[in-house]
Amino acid sequence: MQAHGSLAETPLRSLLESAQGERSTGTLIVRNGNGQSASLYFLFGHLFHAQGGDGKSGDDAVVNALHWTKGDFEFDAKAKLPADETVKAGIPDLVHAADAKSERKEHAESERKVEAPQPRRGVKHRPQPKHGREPIPVPAGQILYDSLKTSFVDFPRLLTTLEREGYTGYVRLLTDDASGLILFREGSALECLYDGAADAGSLVLGKQALQAFNDDVTAGHGVLDVVGLSSELIDGLYELTVSRPMYTELYAAWVDMKALLNFLSERKLSGSVMIRAAAGTGVIILSAGEMAGAYTSESRDIADKPDRALALCDDPNAMIEVKSADSTKHPPLAVDEIVGGQRGRPAAPASFAPQASPEAAATPNPTLPVAPNMQPEPPTAQIPTQSFSNYTQPAAPPMQVAPTTPPRSAGPQLDWASIVAELQAMAEDALGNRARKVKDILGAADPSLPGIEGAIDQIPSISLLFVDSSRLEQLAQEMRARLKSHL
């Protein structure tokens, strides 16, 4: 491993992969050139501890440093190593977490720049439930994932990740026949709503709703959105779902809405006000009498004033309903009862033994590897090698490179650029905004039959957050069939 260098020339992810591949032991210090630094500690290629100068440690410190594109680094193979073990994820998962964080940031920034709704990229057909109904109107928020095709989503892994990251927001399912919502607060699934659209009274909640939601995702029906919201808004949506009405069937023709809101504010109400009119539905969320946000079914952006929602009261037949937070504590949704059997088993603790072959490592539902427990005594670079003799690998014979067979005839002159564009469109249609890595691999392939085939062969080995590897294999098979049709 390099003793020192520039992050612009050798990114941190390359250094991590080199340390793992070379089974390095020592301390890697990286600096971003703006006064920030991070120290990463390796034992035989295993990254077990990280400490950032900003107080972050463990996985957070590594993910933060992975975003640094400028600065320098130095590696000390003789440094004394600490006894702390703070890094829990493996190096590939840390890299993917950094990529996902960058994508979310880019997506959030682009969303802030766009005021009017834009066509969703990567989705040729975004389902809309029959009758235009939804379980409850939900506001726009921080879009983490948009229009993920359920046929390519590892749903148990998605739920596990949201729980682990303390997610607050909602997961929305849209199919041609139904719609569903799962409300999360600080990683706990509060409630699930599912509208099968069979009739106006078909809305179900709780375990039954989650079962129907899970069945649709498992069958590959529709798309999923993952949207972050504030705790106050989620609390309001939850109360909108489970609480009994405080006032109901109030006609806008004889209600002074401003006086009603002042009354609720004086009462320090936590709950919601819903206005249903011919032009749409308005929702006002209150937290201890203060407005947490307001929106309408026609304008989902969260406003700090209720004007747009109150405008629906211009319809004298508009109906108003007020709900107050229920004092009864409802237990969290029992997610494990529905998807517990589908969650992947935790990976066996990693060791310093040779890694298993990709074929043996592939599972239908990949899970994050668990870092091994370190020895209680502080390891040092001077540990006698004989005490780790069971980790020594026999010298491997030089790798024999099979002779390359001449490319098969591609028949008539083929427009490889068009073929690559067609395959990239397939990836975007299947994966939506998760298709970037697949498209990059296809775009970088040699414009020839062996080159494109080689790129397609790489697709099943890509690790995408929330995307099952078996689904990537399915996509690769579809691409091979499409490529064959051009020959």
XYZ file of C-alpha atoms in Angstrom:
487
model
C 0.000 0.000 0.000
C 1.247 3.505 -0.814
C 2.957 5.303 2.068
C 1.612 8.717 1.034
C -0.044 10.467 -1.882
C -2.866 12.687 -3.111
C -6.576 11.883 -2.791
C -7.134 13.521 -6.172
C -4.920 10.860 -7.762
C -5.785 7.951 -5.460
C -9.317 8.216 -3.991
C -9.967 6.853 -0.525
C -12.133 4.021 -1.866
C -9.128 2.786 -3.865
C -6.975 2.944 -0.739
C -9.540 0.940 1.231
C -9.729 -1.714 -1.480
C -5.918 -1.864 -1.676
C -5.611 -2.260 2.092
C -8.148 -5.062 2.046
C -6.614 -6.805 -0.963
C -3.058 -6.532 0.369
C -4.142 -7.475 3.920
C -2.408 -4.352 5.263
C -1.913 -3.582 8.944
C -1.407 -0.013 10.122
C -2.937 3.469 10.325
C -4.170 5.474 7.336
C -4.547 9.218 7.909
C -6.485 11.209 5.299
C -6.838 15.002 5.136
C -9.210 16.973 2.908
C -7.089 20.132 2.693
C -9.673 22.217 4.589
C -8.511 21.334 8.071
C -10.486 18.100 8.387
C -8.824 14.730 8.866
C -9.698 11.143 9.680
C -7.661 8.214 11.001
C -8.497 4.697 9.798
C -7.055 1.591 11.450
C -6.465 -1.753 9.694
C -5.514 -5.199 10.941
C -4.657 -7.665 8.179
C -6.840 -5.737 5.728
C -9.781 -5.453 8.132
C -10.892 -1.859 8.807
C -11.963 -2.069 12.459
C -11.818 1.513 13.768
C -12.093 5.057 12.373
C -11.944 8.423 14.090
C -12.677 11.778 12.435
C -11.375 15.123 13.573
C -14.948 16.417 13.701
C -15.892 13.956 16.432
C -17.440 11.351 14.147
C -16.275 7.767 14.529
C -16.910 4.340 13.049
C -18.955 3.981 9.869
C -19.970 7.667 9.857
C -16.345 8.816 9.880
C -15.478 6.527 6.947
C -18.532 7.486 4.872
C -17.805 11.175 5.496
C -14.165 10.811 4.397
C -15.177 8.886 1.264
C -16.672 12.124 -0.097
C -13.331 13.947 0.009
C -11.944 14.436 -3.493
C -8.993 16.662 -2.562
C -6.290 16.459 0.056
C -3.599 13.937 0.892
C -3.001 10.721 2.821
C -0.246 8.825 4.571
C -0.042 5.231 5.769
C 2.042 4.107 8.748
C 2.502 0.331 8.855
C 4.327 0.486 12.211
C 1.846 2.596 14.150
C 0.422 1.175 17.359
C -3.204 0.210 16.850
C -5.990 1.036 19.338
C -8.285 -1.499 20.971
C -11.484 0.289 19.918
C -13.728 -1.366 17.345
C -16.198 1.132 15.878
C -16.489 0.171 12.190
C -19.274 -2.377 11.800
C -19.864 -2.534 8.024
C -17.542 -4.029 5.451
C -15.586 -1.866 3.015
C -17.926 -2.540 0.023
C -20.967 -1.539 2.093
C -19.260 1.636 3.312
C -18.492 2.597 -0.289
C -22.088 1.886 -1.332
C -23.405 3.888 1.632
C -21.275 6.848 0.542
C -22.581 6.513 -3.038
C -26.175 6.344 -1.811
C -25.655 9.422 0.371
C -24.259 11.339 -2.602
C -27.216 10.282 -4.772
C -29.713 11.354 -2.094
C -27.974 14.707 -1.726
C -27.893 15.299 -5.472
C -31.516 14.276 -5.765
C -32.609 16.496 -2.867
C -30.742 19.473 -4.368
C -32.330 18.925 -7.767
C -35.755 18.659 -6.117
C -35.245 21.992 -4.380
C -34.367 23.646 -7.683
C -37.504 22.386 -9.389
C -40.707 24.060 -8.298
C -43.155 22.511 -10.748
C -43.660 18.714 -10.851
C -41.404 17.135 -13.458
C -41.857 13.865 -15.358
C -40.285 11.011 -13.441
C -37.195 9.671 -15.122
C -36.767 5.972 -15.627
C -40.453 5.128 -15.306
C -42.393 4.662 -18.510
C -45.546 3.823 -16.598
C -46.081 5.120 -13.085
C -49.259 3.414 -11.863
C -52.239 5.375 -10.610
C -54.762 3.506 -8.452
C -58.247 3.038 -9.802
C -60.734 5.772 -8.873
C -57.790 8.066 -8.062
C -58.001 7.194 -4.369
C -55.182 7.007 -1.856
C -55.269 5.784 1.774
C -54.682 9.318 3.092
C -53.327 12.387 1.279
C -49.594 12.629 1.939
C -47.343 15.653 1.405
C -44.203 15.942 -0.641
C -40.994 15.681 1.368
C -37.358 14.716 0.963
C -37.453 12.130 -1.789
C -34.929 9.428 -0.958
C -36.059 6.929 -3.604
C -38.587 7.599 -6.328
C -40.494 5.043 -8.406
C -38.421 1.992 -7.445
C -39.853 -0.922 -9.428
C -40.992 -3.496 -6.889
C -39.801 -6.339 -9.124
C -36.235 -5.194 -8.403
C -36.575 -4.281 -4.703
C -35.495 -6.482 -1.804
C -38.367 -5.376 0.443
C -37.186 -6.993 3.722
C -33.767 -5.419 3.232
C -35.380 -2.035 2.587
C -37.360 -2.269 5.837
C -34.294 -3.420 7.775
C -32.274 -0.473 6.472
C -34.973 2.055 7.344
C -35.233 0.596 10.851
C -31.474 0.638 11.371
C -31.074 4.224 10.120
C -33.851 5.559 12.365
C -35.864 6.681 9.349
C -38.801 9.090 9.734
C -41.135 9.367 6.755
C -43.287 7.092 4.642
C -42.968 4.307 2.097
C -45.667 4.524 -0.571
C -46.783 1.707 -2.865
C -48.610 2.473 -6.118
C -50.015 -0.254 -8.374
C -52.657 -0.246 -11.082
C -55.177 -1.686 -8.621
C -54.154 -0.460 -5.192
C -52.103 1.901 -3.083
C -50.477 1.601 0.313
C -48.508 3.528 2.929
C -46.164 2.569 5.750
C -45.512 5.381 8.239
C -42.106 5.358 9.992
C -40.950 7.374 12.971
C -37.332 7.066 14.127
C -37.004 3.648 12.510
C -40.220 2.212 13.950
C -43.094 1.290 11.625
C -46.094 3.033 13.193
C -48.859 1.953 10.848
C -49.606 0.494 7.429
C -52.568 1.489 5.271
C -53.674 -0.394 2.162
C -56.494 0.469 -0.238
C -57.326 -2.376 -2.583
C -59.690 -0.108 -4.538
C -62.380 -2.779 -4.667
C -64.893 -0.409 -3.127
C -64.983 2.821 -1.163
C -64.728 0.965 2.164
C -61.795 -1.247 1.209
C -59.156 0.569 3.281
C -57.457 -1.768 5.774
C -54.874 -1.049 8.486
C -52.265 -2.851 10.521
C -51.112 -6.416 9.988
C -53.689 -7.143 7.277
C -52.615 -4.034 5.354
C -48.907 -4.888 5.651
C -49.600 -8.431 4.407
C -51.362 -7.091 1.303
C -48.598 -4.481 0.833
C -45.907 -7.170 1.086
C -47.782 -9.493 -1.288
C -47.894 -6.792 -3.973
C -44.179 -6.006 -3.613
C -43.216 -9.703 -3.630
C -45.286 -10.212 -6.782
C -43.515 -7.284 -8.456
C -46.591 -5.066 -8.746
C -46.152 -1.306 -9.101
C -43.514 1.052 -7.728
C -42.292 2.285 -4.327
C -41.465 5.803 -3.146
C -39.442 6.473 0.017
C -40.033 10.007 1.299
C -38.624 11.632 4.440
C -40.748 13.942 6.617
C -40.414 15.707 9.965
C -41.500 13.905 13.118
C -44.353 16.408 13.605
C -45.779 15.709 10.150
C -45.519 11.945 10.585
C -47.233 12.221 13.964
C -50.000 14.207 12.299
C -50.428 11.662 9.501
C -50.489 8.875 12.061
C -53.192 10.605 14.103
C -55.066 11.316 10.869
C -55.116 7.540 10.428
C -55.832 6.095 13.866
C -57.560 8.808 15.921
C -61.286 9.257 16.253
C -62.750 12.549 14.984
C -63.106 15.372 17.478
C -65.451 17.232 15.111
C -66.828 15.733 11.930
C -69.263 16.567 9.128
C -68.798 20.310 9.568
C -69.944 22.166 6.451
C -67.701 24.963 5.217
C -70.842 27.034 4.573
C -71.345 27.620 8.303
C -67.848 27.247 9.808
C -65.517 30.189 10.448
C -62.254 28.372 9.719
C -59.951 31.081 11.095
C -61.886 31.121 14.350
C -61.748 27.305 14.474
C -57.972 27.286 13.978
C -57.537 29.939 16.684
C -59.625 27.824 19.037
C -57.529 24.713 18.325
C -54.348 26.721 18.814
C -55.539 27.976 22.204
C -56.408 24.394 23.180
C -52.819 23.335 22.250
C -54.266 20.640 20.024
C -51.995 18.046 18.425
C -53.793 16.472 15.513
C -55.167 17.379 12.109
C -57.802 19.304 10.213
C -58.972 17.814 6.923
C -61.047 19.668 4.334
C -62.692 17.625 1.575
C -64.060 19.575 -1.377
C -64.879 18.891 -5.006
C -61.582 20.560 -5.996
C -59.481 18.317 -3.736
C -58.490 17.608 -0.154
C -56.626 19.899 2.215
C -54.738 18.823 5.334
C -53.491 21.002 8.197
C -51.207 19.311 10.753
C -51.065 20.796 14.265
C -48.494 20.101 16.970
C -49.321 21.473 20.428
C -51.457 24.136 18.780
C -48.753 25.241 16.348
C -49.070 24.496 12.653
C -46.498 21.877 11.618
C -47.475 22.150 7.945
C -50.318 22.325 5.466
C -50.808 20.974 1.955
C -53.496 19.898 -0.482
C -53.984 16.922 -2.753
C -53.379 19.247 -5.711
C -50.283 20.927 -4.255
C -48.265 18.526 -2.089
C -45.538 21.001 -1.128
C -45.572 21.629 2.618
C -46.537 25.225 3.441
C -46.149 27.067 6.750
C -49.467 28.844 6.206
C -52.884 27.206 5.736
C -54.050 29.498 2.917
C -54.180 26.898 0.121
C -56.006 24.389 2.302
C -58.447 27.018 3.537
C -59.174 28.091 -0.039
C -61.056 24.797 -0.447
C -63.620 26.158 2.014
C -64.843 28.467 -0.757
C -66.900 25.413 -1.730
C -69.924 25.679 0.617
C -70.371 21.895 0.449
C -66.809 21.195 1.582
C -66.704 18.911 4.635
C -64.374 19.595 7.585
C -63.084 17.017 10.050
C -60.911 17.643 13.109
C -58.949 14.869 14.819
C -57.067 15.107 18.101
C -54.073 12.970 19.034
C -55.183 9.755 20.694
C -53.928 9.446 24.266
C -53.945 5.652 23.909
C -50.500 4.290 23.081
C -50.665 2.049 20.053
C -47.979 -0.652 19.725
C -45.658 -0.386 16.715
C -46.528 -2.376 13.620
C -45.350 -5.998 13.925
C -43.228 -6.006 10.773
C -41.405 -9.237 11.637
C -44.657 -11.194 11.710
C -45.074 -10.481 7.988
C -41.567 -10.220 6.545
C -39.500 -11.858 9.309
C -39.197 -15.099 7.372
C -38.042 -13.191 4.282
C -35.317 -11.199 5.985
C -31.914 -12.540 5.071
C -30.045 -14.319 7.836
C -27.177 -12.267 9.254
C -23.954 -12.972 7.481
C -21.419 -15.094 9.357
C -18.773 -12.952 11.080
C -16.019 -12.075 8.656
C -12.629 -13.593 9.369
C -9.175 -13.188 7.991
C -9.537 -16.401 5.998
C -9.662 -16.295 2.195
C -12.934 -14.881 0.936
C -15.594 -17.219 -0.394
C -16.158 -17.399 -4.098
C -18.786 -15.060 -5.567
C -20.972 -18.070 -6.355
C -20.964 -19.188 -2.737
C -21.496 -15.653 -1.432
C -24.540 -14.814 -3.570
C -27.857 -14.975 -1.752
C -31.382 -13.976 -2.804
C -31.558 -11.363 -0.028
C -28.054 -9.977 0.662
C -27.443 -8.541 4.107
C -24.771 -6.248 5.433
C -21.768 -8.264 6.686
C -21.120 -8.111 10.409
C -17.621 -7.092 11.432
C -15.821 -9.632 13.648
C -15.275 -8.992 17.332
C -11.711 -7.825 17.895
C -9.389 -9.162 20.581
C -9.741 -7.349 23.949
C -6.009 -6.609 24.082
C -4.799 -3.676 21.938
C -3.368 -5.135 18.733
C -0.078 -3.741 17.522
C 1.833 -3.963 14.325
C 4.441 -6.046 16.190
C 2.079 -8.983 16.862
C 4.045 -12.217 16.188
C 2.978 -13.629 12.895
C 2.912 -17.198 14.215
C -0.067 -16.321 16.445
C -2.071 -15.702 13.266
C -0.681 -18.658 11.378
C -4.136 -19.930 10.555
C -4.649 -16.792 8.458
C -1.624 -17.453 6.253
C -2.568 -18.331 2.711
C -0.339 -20.567 0.595
C 1.348 -18.813 -2.239
C -0.947 -18.924 -5.209
C 0.504 -20.012 -8.539
C 0.654 -17.331 -11.194
C -2.769 -16.798 -12.700
C -3.052 -18.341 -16.114
C -4.880 -16.131 -18.531
C -6.972 -18.104 -20.949
C -6.306 -17.260 -24.577
C -8.870 -14.866 -25.913
C -11.046 -16.347 -28.580
C -11.487 -14.206 -31.633
C -14.745 -12.252 -31.592
C -17.651 -13.956 -33.218
C -18.900 -12.422 -36.352
C -21.501 -9.826 -35.591
C -23.036 -10.230 -39.018
C -23.761 -6.959 -40.759
C -22.369 -3.688 -39.469
C -24.125 -3.002 -36.155
C -24.778 0.365 -34.585
C -23.237 -0.402 -31.203
C -24.013 3.061 -29.861
C -27.725 2.504 -30.481
C -27.567 -0.975 -28.956
C -25.859 0.371 -25.811
C -28.445 3.154 -25.582
C -31.213 0.557 -25.869
C -29.687 -1.562 -23.080
C -29.222 1.534 -20.912
C -32.891 2.374 -21.446
C -33.777 -1.146 -20.247
C -31.728 -0.550 -17.094
C -33.377 2.817 -16.466
C -36.828 1.370 -17.035
C -36.090 -1.453 -14.572
C -34.135 0.414 -11.895
C -35.178 4.054 -12.216
C -32.736 6.351 -10.426
C -30.737 3.304 -9.240
C -29.592 2.546 -12.802
C -26.550 4.811 -12.906
C -23.915 2.146 -12.198
C -25.380 -0.261 -14.737
C -25.547 2.462 -17.386
C -21.956 3.504 -16.664
C -20.700 -0.066 -17.122
C -22.554 -0.398 -20.426
C -21.354 3.005 -21.611
C -17.714 2.164 -20.834
C -17.822 -1.187 -22.638
C -15.852 -1.791 -25.818
C -18.230 -1.285 -28.790
C -18.088 -4.916 -29.861
C -19.974 -8.113 -29.158
C -17.428 -9.430 -26.616
C -17.250 -6.004 -24.976
C -21.012 -5.646 -24.552
C -21.382 -9.257 -23.415
C -18.647 -8.693 -20.824
C -20.411 -5.593 -19.521
C -23.698 -7.480 -19.205
C -21.908 -10.273 -17.331
C -20.787 -7.726 -14.699
C -24.312 -6.554 -13.887
C -25.308 -9.390 -11.468
C -22.211 -8.685 -9.346
C -23.081 -5.005 -8.798
C -24.339 -4.152 -5.308
C -27.190 -1.631 -5.332
C -28.927 -0.489 -2.173
C -32.329 -2.204 -1.788
C -31.930 -4.090 -5.097
C -31.815 -7.886 -4.918
C -28.912 -9.527 -6.772
C -31.288 -12.114 -8.218
C -33.221 -9.277 -9.861
C -30.016 -7.971 -11.407
C -29.373 -11.442 -12.824
C -32.856 -11.336 -14.338
C -32.082 -7.942 -15.909
C -28.817 -9.305 -17.324
C -30.665 -12.255 -18.887
C -33.161 -9.895 -20.503
C -30.297 -7.806 -21.891
C -28.582 -10.879 -23.309
C -31.825 -11.821 -25.072
C -32.180 -8.288 -26.440
C -28.552 -8.285 -27.613
C -29.052 -11.671 -29.313
C -32.029 -10.278 -31.220
C -29.708 -7.817 -32.968
C -27.283 -10.507 -34.223
